[in-house]
């Protein structure tokens, strides 16, 4: 019986992607980060998860983004990552940025979600235990809690940082006004707000109205999730809804959203991508990174091949003014912002 040799990261791993500064902080992130929202629960083989994580790091993806309830079941993504981290990545801990979040439903009862100090800090301790690490680099309030004073939630993030359980504080899906309030509270506590993680894509452009300007003025980084619109901005749905797709399985994409109106715009965007020699997904990533205030994009990956294809977006040419104008004709709201309630509170 042979034993698999230990993982050794590629020696050229920092020669591929380049890195972007997170707001006015000292932290650099890769332009594309790997999110473990899907494909890292117990419904996926651990070896495929390991292969994706290894390949990502070998290509320079230093940031892995998690949350307490990623799975299925809840917590499984962190637990599975913890197993892989212990086997492969522990020697590289200081080269990695690990993030997790608390805010959505995690365990039963009145203390298992939202933004109370009790929930936020208990969730962080559970996340650290599942991942097998002493600290995370970024700890997020995953959504705004309208029933809990913002001072309490931000105070919990401050405690997380001051206690050494996190290095930086972040928020996700907060409105521009709540973002500014959160930043002021954290500034007064002495723990700057590092980063905001909103949903953003060619079919969900809400951050362009005010949030990007707010983040720019505050010196806070921006890392967008769902830049591929939960899969709509890929070639998966150009001819309908495949049986093994997110929409068919009820995973974060309502099949009712994939109507002929939406597909008309998506197919037009695909034509623009093809003219550039890119896939639709690569165009979507190139477009979402066009603003210098955008620090990084969180993408998922179900295979090494998909990961590599998406990272290849960084090799494409910049978008011309004519291409941007053409994209604007079809980059229209598709009603896919599942997190709108939090960002409008």
mmCIF file of C-alpha atoms in Angstrom:
data_model
loop_
_atom_site.group_PDB
_atom_site.id
_atom_site.type_symbol
_atom_site.label_atom_id
_atom_site.label_comp_id
_atom_site.label_asym_id
_atom_site.label_seq_id
_atom_site.Cartn_x
_atom_site.Cartn_y
_atom_site.Cartn_z
ATOM 1 C CA UNK A 1 0.000 0.000 0.000
ATOM 2 C CA UNK A 2 1.496 3.295 -1.084
ATOM 3 C CA UNK A 3 1.201 6.556 0.779
ATOM 4 C CA UNK A 4 0.477 9.704 -1.196
ATOM 5 C CA UNK A 5 3.443 12.100 -1.061
ATOM 6 C CA UNK A 6 2.846 15.359 0.794
ATOM 7 C CA UNK A 7 1.526 18.297 -1.208
ATOM 8 C CA UNK A 8 4.201 20.741 -2.309
ATOM 9 C CA UNK A 9 2.907 24.016 -3.755
ATOM 10 C CA UNK A 10 4.069 25.066 -7.205
ATOM 11 C CA UNK A 11 7.248 27.129 -7.062
ATOM 12 C CA UNK A 12 5.886 29.602 -9.639
ATOM 13 C CA UNK A 13 2.560 30.192 -7.873
ATOM 14 C CA UNK A 14 3.078 33.951 -7.566
ATOM 15 C CA UNK A 15 3.856 34.503 -11.239
ATOM 16 C CA UNK A 16 0.322 34.194 -12.649
ATOM 17 C CA UNK A 17 -2.337 36.509 -11.221
ATOM 18 C CA UNK A 18 -0.970 39.703 -9.702
ATOM 19 C CA UNK A 19 -2.613 41.112 -6.587
ATOM 20 C CA UNK A 20 -4.793 44.106 -5.731
ATOM 21 C CA UNK A 21 -4.739 46.275 -2.636
ATOM 22 C CA UNK A 22 -7.783 46.037 -0.368
ATOM 23 C CA UNK A 23 -8.963 49.635 -0.065
ATOM 24 C CA UNK A 24 -6.388 51.687 1.819
ATOM 25 C CA UNK A 25 -5.186 48.721 3.878
ATOM 26 C CA UNK A 26 -1.943 46.802 3.617
ATOM 27 C CA UNK A 27 -3.681 43.586 2.550
ATOM 28 C CA UNK A 28 -3.337 42.379 -1.039
ATOM 29 C CA UNK A 29 -5.795 39.897 -2.520
ATOM 30 C CA UNK A 30 -5.781 37.984 -5.797
ATOM 31 C CA UNK A 31 -8.179 39.456 -8.375
ATOM 32 C CA UNK A 32 -10.079 36.160 -8.267
ATOM 33 C CA UNK A 33 -10.655 34.327 -4.977
ATOM 34 C CA UNK A 34 -12.085 30.849 -4.453
ATOM 35 C CA UNK A 35 -15.416 30.598 -2.642
ATOM 36 C CA UNK A 36 -16.586 27.405 -0.953
ATOM 37 C CA UNK A 37 -20.326 28.191 -0.976
ATOM 38 C CA UNK A 38 -21.070 25.261 -3.294
ATOM 39 C CA UNK A 39 -19.085 22.126 -4.156
ATOM 40 C CA UNK A 40 -17.359 21.732 -0.784
ATOM 41 C CA UNK A 41 -20.110 20.098 1.262
ATOM 42 C CA UNK A 42 -20.595 16.434 2.029
ATOM 43 C CA UNK A 43 -22.397 15.956 -1.282
ATOM 44 C CA UNK A 44 -19.096 16.235 -3.159
ATOM 45 C CA UNK A 45 -16.076 13.874 -3.015
ATOM 46 C CA UNK A 46 -13.339 15.190 -0.752
ATOM 47 C CA UNK A 47 -10.718 14.332 -3.375
ATOM 48 C CA UNK A 48 -12.319 16.631 -5.950
ATOM 49 C CA UNK A 49 -12.392 19.392 -3.336
ATOM 50 C CA UNK A 50 -8.720 18.798 -2.564
ATOM 51 C CA UNK A 51 -7.792 18.919 -6.261
ATOM 52 C CA UNK A 52 -9.580 22.261 -6.754
ATOM 53 C CA UNK A 53 -7.978 23.841 -3.674
ATOM 54 C CA UNK A 54 -4.501 22.610 -4.596
ATOM 55 C CA UNK A 55 -4.764 23.838 -8.166
ATOM 56 C CA UNK A 56 -6.094 27.209 -7.045
ATOM 57 C CA UNK A 57 -3.151 27.778 -4.718
ATOM 58 C CA UNK A 58 -0.682 26.537 -7.342
ATOM 59 C CA UNK A 59 -2.046 29.246 -9.660
ATOM 60 C CA UNK A 60 -1.720 32.001 -7.052
ATOM 61 C CA UNK A 61 -5.196 32.050 -5.532
ATOM 62 C CA UNK A 62 -4.261 32.823 -1.946
ATOM 63 C CA UNK A 63 -7.751 33.628 -0.655
ATOM 64 C CA UNK A 64 -10.322 30.983 0.281
ATOM 65 C CA UNK A 65 -13.739 32.348 1.283
ATOM 66 C CA UNK A 66 -16.120 30.420 3.552
ATOM 67 C CA UNK A 67 -19.102 30.952 5.857
ATOM 68 C CA UNK A 68 -20.444 29.068 8.847
ATOM 69 C CA UNK A 69 -23.408 27.497 7.056
ATOM 70 C CA UNK A 70 -21.795 26.533 3.748
ATOM 71 C CA UNK A 71 -22.445 22.868 3.042
ATOM 72 C CA UNK A 72 -24.550 20.801 2.866
ATOM 73 C CA UNK A 73 -25.039 20.204 5.735
ATOM 74 C CA UNK A 74 -24.327 23.453 7.563
ATOM 75 C CA UNK A 75 -20.681 23.621 8.586
ATOM 76 C CA UNK A 76 -19.544 20.916 6.183
ATOM 77 C CA UNK A 77 -17.533 23.214 3.915
ATOM 78 C CA UNK A 78 -15.511 24.497 6.861
ATOM 79 C CA UNK A 79 -15.042 20.964 8.221
ATOM 80 C CA UNK A 80 -13.972 19.594 4.841
ATOM 81 C CA UNK A 81 -11.666 22.530 4.292
ATOM 82 C CA UNK A 82 -10.218 21.875 7.751
ATOM 83 C CA UNK A 83 -9.353 18.290 6.802
ATOM 84 C CA UNK A 84 -7.661 19.426 3.591
ATOM 85 C CA UNK A 85 -5.914 22.299 5.349
ATOM 86 C CA UNK A 86 -4.437 19.930 7.936
ATOM 87 C CA UNK A 87 -3.132 17.599 5.252
ATOM 88 C CA UNK A 88 -2.002 20.064 2.587
ATOM 89 C CA UNK A 89 -1.965 23.712 3.575
ATOM 90 C CA UNK A 90 -0.834 24.038 7.184
ATOM 91 C CA UNK A 91 2.783 24.720 6.133
ATOM 92 C CA UNK A 92 1.442 27.567 3.950
ATOM 93 C CA UNK A 93 -0.835 29.193 6.532
ATOM 94 C CA UNK A 94 1.010 32.516 6.398
ATOM 95 C CA UNK A 95 0.585 32.606 2.606
ATOM 96 C CA UNK A 96 -3.189 32.183 2.807
ATOM 97 C CA UNK A 97 -6.072 34.547 3.477
ATOM 98 C CA UNK A 98 -8.944 32.609 5.049
ATOM 99 C CA UNK A 99 -12.309 34.246 5.608
ATOM 100 C CA UNK A 100 -15.579 33.166 7.162
ATOM 101 C CA UNK A 101 -18.896 34.779 8.076
ATOM 102 C CA UNK A 102 -21.760 34.736 10.550
ATOM 103 C CA UNK A 103 -25.267 36.090 10.055
ATOM 104 C CA UNK A 104 -27.555 33.550 8.431
ATOM 105 C CA UNK A 105 -29.321 30.570 9.977
ATOM 106 C CA UNK A 106 -26.777 28.169 11.509
ATOM 107 C CA UNK A 107 -28.240 26.315 14.503
ATOM 108 C CA UNK A 108 -31.700 26.026 16.142
ATOM 109 C CA UNK A 109 -33.092 28.462 18.635
ATOM 110 C CA UNK A 110 -32.928 32.233 19.149
ATOM 111 C CA UNK A 111 -29.116 32.425 19.225
ATOM 112 C CA UNK A 112 -28.390 30.720 15.905
ATOM 113 C CA UNK A 113 -28.556 33.584 13.393
ATOM 114 C CA UNK A 114 -28.545 37.364 12.778
ATOM 115 C CA UNK A 115 -26.188 39.783 14.507
ATOM 116 C CA UNK A 116 -26.206 39.464 18.279
ATOM 117 C CA UNK A 117 -22.880 39.450 20.076
ATOM 118 C CA UNK A 118 -23.691 35.997 21.464
ATOM 119 C CA UNK A 119 -24.323 34.478 18.033
ATOM 120 C CA UNK A 120 -21.517 36.211 16.156
ATOM 121 C CA UNK A 121 -18.748 35.239 18.566
ATOM 122 C CA UNK A 122 -20.070 31.731 19.212
ATOM 123 C CA UNK A 123 -20.244 31.204 15.455
ATOM 124 C CA UNK A 124 -16.654 32.332 15.019
ATOM 125 C CA UNK A 125 -15.448 29.918 17.700
ATOM 126 C CA UNK A 126 -17.318 27.073 16.003
ATOM 127 C CA UNK A 127 -15.855 28.024 12.614
ATOM 128 C CA UNK A 128 -12.307 28.047 13.965
ATOM 129 C CA UNK A 129 -12.845 24.606 15.488
ATOM 130 C CA UNK A 130 -14.220 23.157 12.249
ATOM 131 C CA UNK A 131 -11.401 24.630 10.177
ATOM 132 C CA UNK A 132 -8.710 23.678 12.670
ATOM 133 C CA UNK A 133 -7.099 27.117 12.700
ATOM 134 C CA UNK A 134 -6.321 29.594 15.467
ATOM 135 C CA UNK A 135 -7.616 32.591 13.534
ATOM 136 C CA UNK A 136 -9.164 33.680 10.269
ATOM 137 C CA UNK A 137 -7.804 36.593 8.309
ATOM 138 C CA UNK A 138 -11.216 38.176 7.614
ATOM 139 C CA UNK A 139 -14.365 37.715 9.678
ATOM 140 C CA UNK A 140 -17.611 39.076 8.232
ATOM 141 C CA UNK A 141 -21.009 40.080 9.467
ATOM 142 C CA UNK A 142 -22.817 38.156 6.733
ATOM 143 C CA UNK A 143 -25.928 40.346 6.681
ATOM 144 C CA UNK A 144 -27.358 43.411 8.376
ATOM 145 C CA UNK A 145 -29.608 42.675 11.346
ATOM 146 C CA UNK A 146 -32.389 45.295 11.591
ATOM 147 C CA UNK A 147 -33.355 44.131 15.101
ATOM 148 C CA UNK A 148 -29.911 44.343 16.726
ATOM 149 C CA UNK A 149 -28.080 47.631 17.335
ATOM 150 C CA UNK A 150 -25.321 47.994 14.776
ATOM 151 C CA UNK A 151 -23.006 48.924 17.649
ATOM 152 C CA UNK A 152 -23.500 45.436 19.100
ATOM 153 C CA UNK A 153 -22.709 43.595 15.871
ATOM 154 C CA UNK A 154 -19.706 45.769 15.073
ATOM 155 C CA UNK A 155 -18.575 45.467 18.688
ATOM 156 C CA UNK A 156 -18.524 41.704 18.243
ATOM 157 C CA UNK A 157 -16.316 42.092 15.148
ATOM 158 C CA UNK A 158 -14.032 44.384 17.140
ATOM 159 C CA UNK A 159 -13.783 41.757 19.872
ATOM 160 C CA UNK A 160 -12.989 39.085 17.287
ATOM 161 C CA UNK A 161 -10.062 41.153 16.036
ATOM 162 C CA UNK A 162 -8.813 42.287 19.454
ATOM 163 C CA UNK A 163 -8.909 38.716 20.757
ATOM 164 C CA UNK A 164 -6.766 37.485 17.870
ATOM 165 C CA UNK A 165 -9.475 35.263 16.419
ATOM 166 C CA UNK A 166 -9.553 37.416 13.272
ATOM 167 C CA UNK A 167 -7.098 39.845 11.733
ATOM 168 C CA UNK A 168 -9.608 42.029 9.874
ATOM 169 C CA UNK A 169 -13.311 42.863 10.033
ATOM 170 C CA UNK A 170 -15.671 42.779 7.061
ATOM 171 C CA UNK A 171 -19.360 43.112 6.239
ATOM 172 C CA UNK A 172 -21.499 41.595 3.494
ATOM 173 C CA UNK A 173 -24.674 42.811 1.758
ATOM 174 C CA UNK A 174 -24.972 46.056 3.740
ATOM 175 C CA UNK A 175 -26.521 49.158 2.162
ATOM 176 C CA UNK A 176 -24.300 52.180 1.467
ATOM 177 C CA UNK A 177 -25.771 53.996 4.474
ATOM 178 C CA UNK A 178 -25.310 51.044 6.848
ATOM 179 C CA UNK A 179 -21.816 50.523 5.471
ATOM 180 C CA UNK A 180 -20.870 54.086 6.357
ATOM 181 C CA UNK A 181 -22.364 53.675 9.832
ATOM 182 C CA UNK A 182 -20.537 50.384 10.379
ATOM 183 C CA UNK A 183 -17.265 51.941 9.253
ATOM 184 C CA UNK A 184 -17.691 54.844 11.693
ATOM 185 C CA UNK A 185 -18.447 52.536 14.600
ATOM 186 C CA UNK A 186 -15.469 50.300 13.861
ATOM 187 C CA UNK A 187 -13.191 53.314 13.377
ATOM 188 C CA UNK A 188 -14.179 54.656 16.779
ATOM 189 C CA UNK A 189 -13.482 51.241 18.309
ATOM 190 C CA UNK A 190 -10.046 51.181 16.694
ATOM 191 C CA UNK A 191 -10.724 48.284 14.304
ATOM 192 C CA UNK A 192 -11.011 49.623 10.746
ATOM 193 C CA UNK A 193 -13.537 48.119 8.349
ATOM 194 C CA UNK A 194 -11.395 46.291 5.808
ATOM 195 C CA UNK A 195 -13.801 45.074 3.157
ATOM 196 C CA UNK A 196 -17.383 44.723 1.961
ATOM 197 C CA UNK A 197 -18.643 41.635 0.120
ATOM 198 C CA UNK A 198 -21.723 42.407 -2.023
ATOM 199 C CA UNK A 199 -23.374 40.437 -4.795
ATOM 200 C CA UNK A 200 -22.519 41.919 -8.192
ATOM 201 C CA UNK A 201 -22.650 40.892 -11.807
ATOM 202 C CA UNK A 202 -23.722 42.087 -15.226
ATOM 203 C CA UNK A 203 -27.255 41.030 -14.255
ATOM 204 C CA UNK A 204 -27.155 42.538 -10.742
ATOM 205 C CA UNK A 205 -25.554 45.996 -10.759
ATOM 206 C CA UNK A 206 -26.945 47.497 -7.556
ATOM 207 C CA UNK A 207 -23.558 48.476 -6.114
ATOM 208 C CA UNK A 208 -22.961 50.967 -8.931
ATOM 209 C CA UNK A 209 -25.680 53.315 -7.633
ATOM 210 C CA UNK A 210 -23.887 54.318 -4.424
ATOM 211 C CA UNK A 211 -22.034 51.503 -2.670
ATOM 212 C CA UNK A 212 -18.864 51.646 -4.774
ATOM 213 C CA UNK A 213 -18.620 55.396 -4.220
ATOM 214 C CA UNK A 214 -19.121 54.882 -0.484
ATOM 215 C CA UNK A 215 -16.426 52.226 -0.327
ATOM 216 C CA UNK A 216 -14.049 54.343 -2.371
ATOM 217 C CA UNK A 217 -14.468 57.348 -0.117
ATOM 218 C CA UNK A 218 -14.054 55.224 3.012
ATOM 219 C CA UNK A 219 -10.997 53.403 1.707
ATOM 220 C CA UNK A 220 -12.760 50.055 2.146
ATOM 221 C CA UNK A 221 -12.131 47.184 -0.251
ATOM 222 C CA UNK A 222 -14.819 45.478 -2.328
ATOM 223 C CA UNK A 223 -14.940 41.761 -3.082
ATOM 224 C CA UNK A 224 -17.972 40.732 -5.129
ATOM 225 C CA UNK A 225 -19.662 37.359 -4.914
ATOM 226 C CA UNK A 226 -21.813 35.713 -7.592
ATOM 227 C CA UNK A 227 -20.075 37.590 -10.452
ATOM 228 C CA UNK A 228 -21.426 34.876 -12.759
ATOM 229 C CA UNK A 229 -25.002 35.511 -11.573
ATOM 230 C CA UNK A 230 -25.372 32.101 -9.933
ATOM 231 C CA UNK A 231 -24.414 30.504 -13.231
ATOM 232 C CA UNK A 232 -26.590 32.520 -15.614
ATOM 233 C CA UNK A 233 -23.491 34.186 -17.045
ATOM 234 C CA UNK A 234 -22.035 30.925 -18.287
ATOM 235 C CA UNK A 235 -22.789 28.717 -21.261
ATOM 236 C CA UNK A 236 -24.922 26.439 -19.055
ATOM 237 C CA UNK A 237 -28.264 28.060 -19.869
ATOM 238 C CA UNK A 238 -27.853 29.322 -23.413
ATOM 239 C CA UNK A 239 -30.094 26.542 -24.710
ATOM 240 C CA UNK A 240 -32.294 25.939 -21.661
ATOM 241 C CA UNK A 241 -31.954 24.454 -18.178
ATOM 242 C CA UNK A 242 -29.736 21.342 -17.900
ATOM 243 C CA UNK A 243 -30.902 18.665 -15.474
ATOM 244 C CA UNK A 244 -27.707 18.848 -13.406
ATOM 245 C CA UNK A 245 -27.637 22.652 -13.142
ATOM 246 C CA UNK A 246 -28.174 24.865 -10.074
ATOM 247 C CA UNK A 247 -31.510 26.040 -11.453
ATOM 248 C CA UNK A 248 -32.780 22.489 -11.958
ATOM 249 C CA UNK A 249 -31.659 21.492 -8.455
ATOM 250 C CA UNK A 250 -33.046 24.582 -6.713
ATOM 251 C CA UNK A 251 -29.608 25.795 -5.637
ATOM 252 C CA UNK A 252 -29.689 29.622 -5.420
ATOM 253 C CA UNK A 253 -31.144 30.110 -8.898
ATOM 254 C CA UNK A 254 -34.874 30.079 -9.559
ATOM 255 C CA UNK A 255 -35.590 28.470 -12.947
ATOM 256 C CA UNK A 256 -38.341 31.041 -13.397
ATOM 257 C CA UNK A 257 -35.666 33.717 -13.752
ATOM 258 C CA UNK A 258 -34.308 32.030 -16.861
ATOM 259 C CA UNK A 259 -37.001 33.268 -19.197
ATOM 260 C CA UNK A 260 -36.733 34.262 -22.819
ATOM 261 C CA UNK A 261 -36.181 37.940 -21.981
ATOM 262 C CA UNK A 262 -33.203 37.111 -19.769
ATOM 263 C CA UNK A 263 -31.817 34.611 -22.257
ATOM 264 C CA UNK A 264 -31.983 37.183 -25.049
ATOM 265 C CA UNK A 265 -29.615 39.425 -23.088
ATOM 266 C CA UNK A 266 -27.390 36.545 -21.995
ATOM 267 C CA UNK A 267 -27.036 35.283 -25.570
ATOM 268 C CA UNK A 268 -26.134 38.780 -26.747
ATOM 269 C CA UNK A 269 -23.467 38.992 -24.053
ATOM 270 C CA UNK A 270 -22.222 35.592 -25.163
ATOM 271 C CA UNK A 271 -21.844 36.947 -28.697
ATOM 272 C CA UNK A 272 -19.745 39.839 -27.368
ATOM 273 C CA UNK A 273 -17.584 37.371 -25.470
ATOM 274 C CA UNK A 274 -17.115 35.179 -28.532
ATOM 275 C CA UNK A 275 -16.007 38.161 -30.578
ATOM 276 C CA UNK A 276 -13.306 38.773 -27.970
ATOM 277 C CA UNK A 277 -12.185 35.153 -27.952
ATOM 278 C CA UNK A 278 -13.586 34.636 -24.458
ATOM 279 C CA UNK A 279 -16.260 32.489 -22.897
ATOM 280 C CA UNK A 280 -19.281 34.250 -21.428
ATOM 281 C CA UNK A 281 -17.986 33.517 -17.915
ATOM 282 C CA UNK A 282 -14.601 35.007 -18.744
ATOM 283 C CA UNK A 283 -16.247 38.143 -20.120
ATOM 284 C CA UNK A 284 -18.383 38.459 -16.979
ATOM 285 C CA UNK A 285 -15.298 38.278 -14.763
ATOM 286 C CA UNK A 286 -13.317 40.711 -16.908
ATOM 287 C CA UNK A 287 -16.224 43.159 -16.790
ATOM 288 C CA UNK A 288 -16.728 42.880 -13.015
ATOM 289 C CA UNK A 289 -13.041 43.629 -12.435
ATOM 290 C CA UNK A 290 -12.988 46.701 -14.668
ATOM 291 C CA UNK A 291 -13.433 49.167 -11.786
ATOM 292 C CA UNK A 292 -10.216 49.808 -9.816
ATOM 293 C CA UNK A 293 -12.252 49.901 -6.592
ATOM 294 C CA UNK A 294 -13.032 46.212 -7.053
ATOM 295 C CA UNK A 295 -10.425 44.302 -5.076
ATOM 296 C CA UNK A 296 -11.408 40.739 -5.949
ATOM 297 C CA UNK A 297 -14.187 38.450 -7.142
ATOM 298 C CA UNK A 298 -15.302 35.310 -5.322
ATOM 299 C CA UNK A 299 -15.958 32.465 -7.734
ATOM 300 C CA UNK A 300 -17.000 28.889 -7.163
ATOM 301 C CA UNK A 301 -15.593 25.894 -8.996
ATOM 302 C CA UNK A 302 -16.958 22.381 -9.428
ATOM 303 C CA UNK A 303 -13.826 21.102 -11.167
ATOM 304 C CA UNK A 304 -10.212 21.966 -11.795
ATOM 305 C CA UNK A 305 -11.051 22.613 -15.437
ATOM 306 C CA UNK A 306 -13.742 25.134 -14.541
ATOM 307 C CA UNK A 307 -11.374 26.877 -12.143
ATOM 308 C CA UNK A 308 -8.668 27.134 -14.789
ATOM 309 C CA UNK A 309 -11.091 28.417 -17.418
ATOM 310 C CA UNK A 310 -12.346 31.151 -15.115
ATOM 311 C CA UNK A 311 -8.866 32.234 -14.051
ATOM 312 C CA UNK A 312 -7.999 32.522 -17.756
ATOM 313 C CA UNK A 313 -10.282 35.587 -17.803
ATOM 314 C CA UNK A 314 -7.325 37.488 -16.381
ATOM 315 C CA UNK A 315 -5.400 36.840 -19.596
ATOM 316 C CA UNK A 316 -7.978 38.561 -21.792
ATOM 317 C CA UNK A 317 -7.582 42.056 -23.253
ATOM 318 C CA UNK A 318 -9.078 45.091 -21.481
ATOM 319 C CA UNK A 319 -12.573 46.034 -22.510
ATOM 320 C CA UNK A 320 -12.778 48.796 -25.085
ATOM 321 C CA UNK A 321 -15.211 51.686 -24.841
ATOM 322 C CA UNK A 322 -17.249 50.208 -27.685
ATOM 323 C CA UNK A 323 -17.403 46.838 -25.958
ATOM 324 C CA UNK A 324 -18.465 48.444 -22.690
ATOM 325 C CA UNK A 325 -21.222 50.338 -24.485
ATOM 326 C CA UNK A 326 -22.426 47.141 -26.149
ATOM 327 C CA UNK A 327 -22.397 45.285 -22.822
ATOM 328 C CA UNK A 328 -24.423 48.064 -21.195
ATOM 329 C CA UNK A 329 -27.255 47.368 -23.619
ATOM 330 C CA UNK A 330 -27.611 43.849 -22.233
ATOM 331 C CA UNK A 331 -26.185 44.033 -18.699
ATOM 332 C CA UNK A 332 -29.637 44.616 -17.198
ATOM 333 C CA UNK A 333 -31.214 43.549 -13.928
ATOM 334 C CA UNK A 334 -32.484 39.983 -13.992
ATOM 335 C CA UNK A 335 -34.112 39.881 -10.557
ATOM 336 C CA UNK A 336 -31.489 37.532 -9.152
ATOM 337 C CA UNK A 337 -30.360 39.568 -6.128
ATOM 338 C CA UNK A 338 -31.342 37.138 -3.366
ATOM 339 C CA UNK A 339 -29.664 39.367 -0.787
ATOM 340 C CA UNK A 340 -31.615 42.542 -1.553
ATOM 341 C CA UNK A 341 -33.474 42.544 1.763
ATOM 342 C CA UNK A 342 -30.217 42.913 3.693
ATOM 343 C CA UNK A 343 -28.750 45.581 1.447
ATOM 344 C CA UNK A 344 -31.904 47.708 1.527
ATOM 345 C CA UNK A 345 -32.422 47.623 5.307
#
